[in-house]
PDB file of C-alpha atoms in Angstrom:
ATOM      1  CA  UNK A  17      28.797   1.242 -37.793  1.00 94.00           C
ATOM      2  CA  UNK A  18      31.324   1.942 -35.043  1.00 97.00           C
ATOM      3  CA  UNK A  19      29.988   2.720 -31.548  1.00 98.00           C
ATOM      4  CA  UNK A  20      31.925   5.270 -29.514  1.00 98.00           C
ATOM      5  CA  UNK A  21      31.410   6.589 -25.971  1.00 98.00           C
ATOM      6  CA  UNK A  22      32.180  10.192 -25.079  1.00 98.00           C
ATOM      7  CA  UNK A  23      34.316  10.599 -21.940  1.00 98.00           C
ATOM      8  CA  UNK A  24      35.454  13.778 -20.241  1.00 97.00           C
ATOM      9  CA  UNK A  25      34.992  16.174 -17.389  1.00 95.00           C
ATOM     10  CA  UNK A  26      31.460  17.498 -16.918  1.00 92.00           C
ATOM     11  CA  UNK A  27      32.968  20.988 -17.035  1.00 93.00           C
ATOM     12  CA  UNK A  28      33.237  20.289 -20.789  1.00 96.00           C
ATOM     13  CA  UNK A  29      29.619  19.225 -21.239  1.00 94.00           C
ATOM     14  CA  UNK A  30      28.999  21.714 -24.059  1.00 94.00           C
ATOM     15  CA  UNK A  31      32.117  20.517 -25.891  1.00 97.00           C
ATOM     16  CA  UNK A  32      31.024  16.879 -25.417  1.00 97.00           C
ATOM     17  CA  UNK A  33      27.611  17.622 -26.919  1.00 96.00           C
ATOM     18  CA  UNK A  34      29.229  19.355 -29.910  1.00 97.00           C
ATOM     19  CA  UNK A  35      31.723  16.513 -30.362  1.00 97.00           C
ATOM     20  CA  UNK A  36      28.929  13.929 -30.316  1.00 97.00           C
ATOM     21  CA  UNK A  37      26.988  15.800 -32.993  1.00 97.00           C
ATOM     22  CA  UNK A  38      30.068  16.074 -35.192  1.00 96.00           C
ATOM     23  CA  UNK A  39      31.050  12.430 -34.741  1.00 97.00           C
ATOM     24  CA  UNK A  40      27.553  11.308 -35.734  1.00 97.00           C
ATOM     25  CA  UNK A  41      26.911  13.709 -38.615  1.00 96.00           C
ATOM     26  CA  UNK A  42      30.382  13.944 -40.142  1.00 96.00           C
ATOM     27  CA  UNK A  43      31.889  10.554 -39.246  1.00 95.00           C
ATOM     28  CA  UNK A  44      28.732   8.416 -39.243  1.00 96.00           C
ATOM     29  CA  UNK A  45      29.403   6.961 -35.792  1.00 97.00           C
ATOM     30  CA  UNK A  46      26.891   5.858 -33.173  1.00 98.00           C
ATOM     31  CA  UNK A  47      27.744   8.000 -30.152  1.00 98.00           C
ATOM     32  CA  UNK A  48      26.892   7.196 -26.534  1.00 98.00           C
ATOM     33  CA  UNK A  49      27.106  10.126 -24.142  1.00 96.00           C
ATOM     34  CA  UNK A  50      27.118  10.627 -20.388  1.00 94.00           C
ATOM     35  CA  UNK A  51      24.000  12.006 -18.744  1.00 91.00           C
ATOM     36  CA  UNK A  52      24.319  15.742 -18.295  1.00 87.00           C
ATOM     37  CA  UNK A  53      22.843  17.747 -15.426  1.00 82.00           C
ATOM     38  CA  UNK A  54      21.336  20.677 -17.283  1.00 73.00           C
ATOM     39  CA  UNK A  55      20.736  23.034 -14.388  1.00 73.00           C
ATOM     40  CA  UNK A  56      18.660  20.628 -12.318  1.00 74.00           C
ATOM     41  CA  UNK A  57      19.145  19.619  -8.708  1.00 82.00           C
ATOM     42  CA  UNK A  58      22.418  17.926  -7.835  1.00 86.00           C
ATOM     43  CA  UNK A  59      22.375  14.146  -8.101  1.00 88.00           C
ATOM     44  CA  UNK A  60      22.415  12.101  -4.903  1.00 90.00           C
ATOM     45  CA  UNK A  61      25.338   9.786  -4.215  1.00 92.00           C
ATOM     46  CA  UNK A  62      23.155   6.791  -5.116  1.00 95.00           C
ATOM     47  CA  UNK A  63      22.162   8.428  -8.415  1.00 92.00           C
ATOM     48  CA  UNK A  64      25.807   9.228  -9.182  1.00 91.00           C
ATOM     49  CA  UNK A  65      26.727   5.574  -8.610  1.00 95.00           C
ATOM     50  CA  UNK A  66      23.976   4.468 -11.012  1.00 95.00           C
ATOM     51  CA  UNK A  67      25.125   6.986 -13.628  1.00 94.00           C
ATOM     52  CA  UNK A  68      28.735   5.782 -13.282  1.00 95.00           C
ATOM     53  CA  UNK A  69      27.692   2.130 -13.676  1.00 97.00           C
ATOM     54  CA  UNK A  70      25.675   3.014 -16.773  1.00 97.00           C
ATOM     55  CA  UNK A  71      28.615   4.960 -18.226  1.00 97.00           C
ATOM     56  CA  UNK A  72      30.976   2.008 -17.760  1.00 98.00           C
ATOM     57  CA  UNK A  73      28.394  -0.232 -19.451  1.00 98.00           C
ATOM     58  CA  UNK A  74      28.447   2.210 -22.398  1.00 98.00           C
ATOM     59  CA  UNK A  75      32.213   1.723 -22.572  1.00 98.00           C
ATOM     60  CA  UNK A  76      31.686  -2.063 -22.455  1.00 98.00           C
ATOM     61  CA  UNK A  77      29.464  -2.030 -25.531  1.00 98.00           C
ATOM     62  CA  UNK A  78      31.533   0.524 -27.459  1.00 98.00           C
ATOM     63  CA  UNK A  79      34.273  -0.057 -29.989  1.00 98.00           C
ATOM     64  CA  UNK A  80      36.127   3.029 -28.748  1.00 98.00           C
ATOM     65  CA  UNK A  81      36.029   5.999 -26.413  1.00 98.00           C
ATOM     66  CA  UNK A  82      36.426   9.628 -27.442  1.00 98.00           C
ATOM     67  CA  UNK A  83      38.092  11.698 -24.736  1.00 98.00           C
ATOM     68  CA  UNK A  84      37.116  15.368 -24.643  1.00 97.00           C
ATOM     69  CA  UNK A  85      40.297  16.795 -23.122  1.00 96.00           C
ATOM     70  CA  UNK A  86      40.003  20.546 -23.622  1.00 95.00           C
ATOM     71  CA  UNK A  87      43.370  22.190 -23.029  1.00 92.00           C
ATOM     72  CA  UNK A  88      44.775  18.712 -22.366  1.00 91.00           C
ATOM     73  CA  UNK A  89      42.779  18.399 -19.129  1.00 94.00           C
ATOM     74  CA  UNK A  90      41.945  14.856 -18.037  1.00 95.00           C
ATOM     75  CA  UNK A  91      40.513  14.513 -14.525  1.00 95.00           C
ATOM     76  CA  UNK A  92      40.499  11.570 -12.147  1.00 96.00           C
ATOM     77  CA  UNK A  93      37.191  10.068 -13.306  1.00 94.00           C
ATOM     78  CA  UNK A  94      38.150  10.324 -16.945  1.00 96.00           C
ATOM     79  CA  UNK A  95      41.551   8.788 -16.176  1.00 97.00           C
ATOM     80  CA  UNK A  96      39.766   5.805 -14.598  1.00 97.00           C
ATOM     81  CA  UNK A  97      37.526   5.502 -17.678  1.00 97.00           C
ATOM     82  CA  UNK A  98      40.573   5.540 -19.967  1.00 97.00           C
ATOM     83  CA  UNK A  99      42.285   2.842 -17.901  1.00 98.00           C
ATOM     84  CA  UNK A 100      39.091   0.765 -17.982  1.00 98.00           C
ATOM     85  CA  UNK A 101      38.871   1.117 -21.760  1.00 98.00           C
ATOM     86  CA  UNK A 102      42.531   0.111 -22.083  1.00 98.00           C
ATOM     87  CA  UNK A 103      41.912  -3.055 -20.045  1.00 98.00           C
ATOM     88  CA  UNK A 104      39.113  -3.909 -22.494  1.00 98.00           C
ATOM     89  CA  UNK A 105      41.386  -3.191 -25.489  1.00 98.00           C
ATOM     90  CA  UNK A 106      39.139  -0.392 -26.703  1.00 98.00           C
ATOM     91  CA  UNK A 107      40.419   2.189 -29.157  1.00 97.00           C
ATOM     92  CA  UNK A 108      41.029   5.532 -27.426  1.00 97.00           C
ATOM     93  CA  UNK A 109      40.736   8.755 -29.399  1.00 96.00           C
ATOM     94  CA  UNK A 110      41.590  12.134 -27.885  1.00 96.00           C
ATOM     95  CA  UNK A 111      39.952  15.371 -29.003  1.00 95.00           C
ATOM     96  CA  UNK A 112      43.236  17.199 -28.440  1.00 91.00           C
ATOM     97  CA  UNK A 113      46.616  15.635 -29.043  1.00 85.00           C
ATOM     98  CA  UNK A 114      48.531  14.671 -25.925  1.00 73.00           C
ATOM     99  CA  UNK A 115      52.067  15.967 -25.784  1.00 65.00           C
ATOM    100  CA  UNK A 116      54.469  13.565 -24.119  1.00 62.00           C
ATOM    101  CA  UNK A 117      57.902  14.837 -23.233  1.00 58.00           C
TER     102      UNK A 117
END
C-alpha cells in the first residue's frame, strides 16, 4: 500500500480533508495529513515548529506527496515541502494541473 502525505495551505483545510478521504476510499492509499486547527486557540511558535517537524517526518516516510493547490495556489510553506520531497525523490501529485507557459 502506497503512503502519501497531504500538503497545502491551511486555507484549504476542508479540501485537504476531502482529498484524504477520497484517496483512502477510492484509491486505497494510506494518507498522512497535517494537523488542523479546528477553531481552537492559535498555536505558539514552539508548537508550530513541532508541527512542521512532524509534517516533514511524514514526508520522509511517504512514497509521495499530494499537493492540494486549489486554483493553482501554492504558498511558501508548501513550496518548501515540495522542494524537500523533490530532494528525497518522492513522487509529487498535484490536485489541480499546473499550467507552465
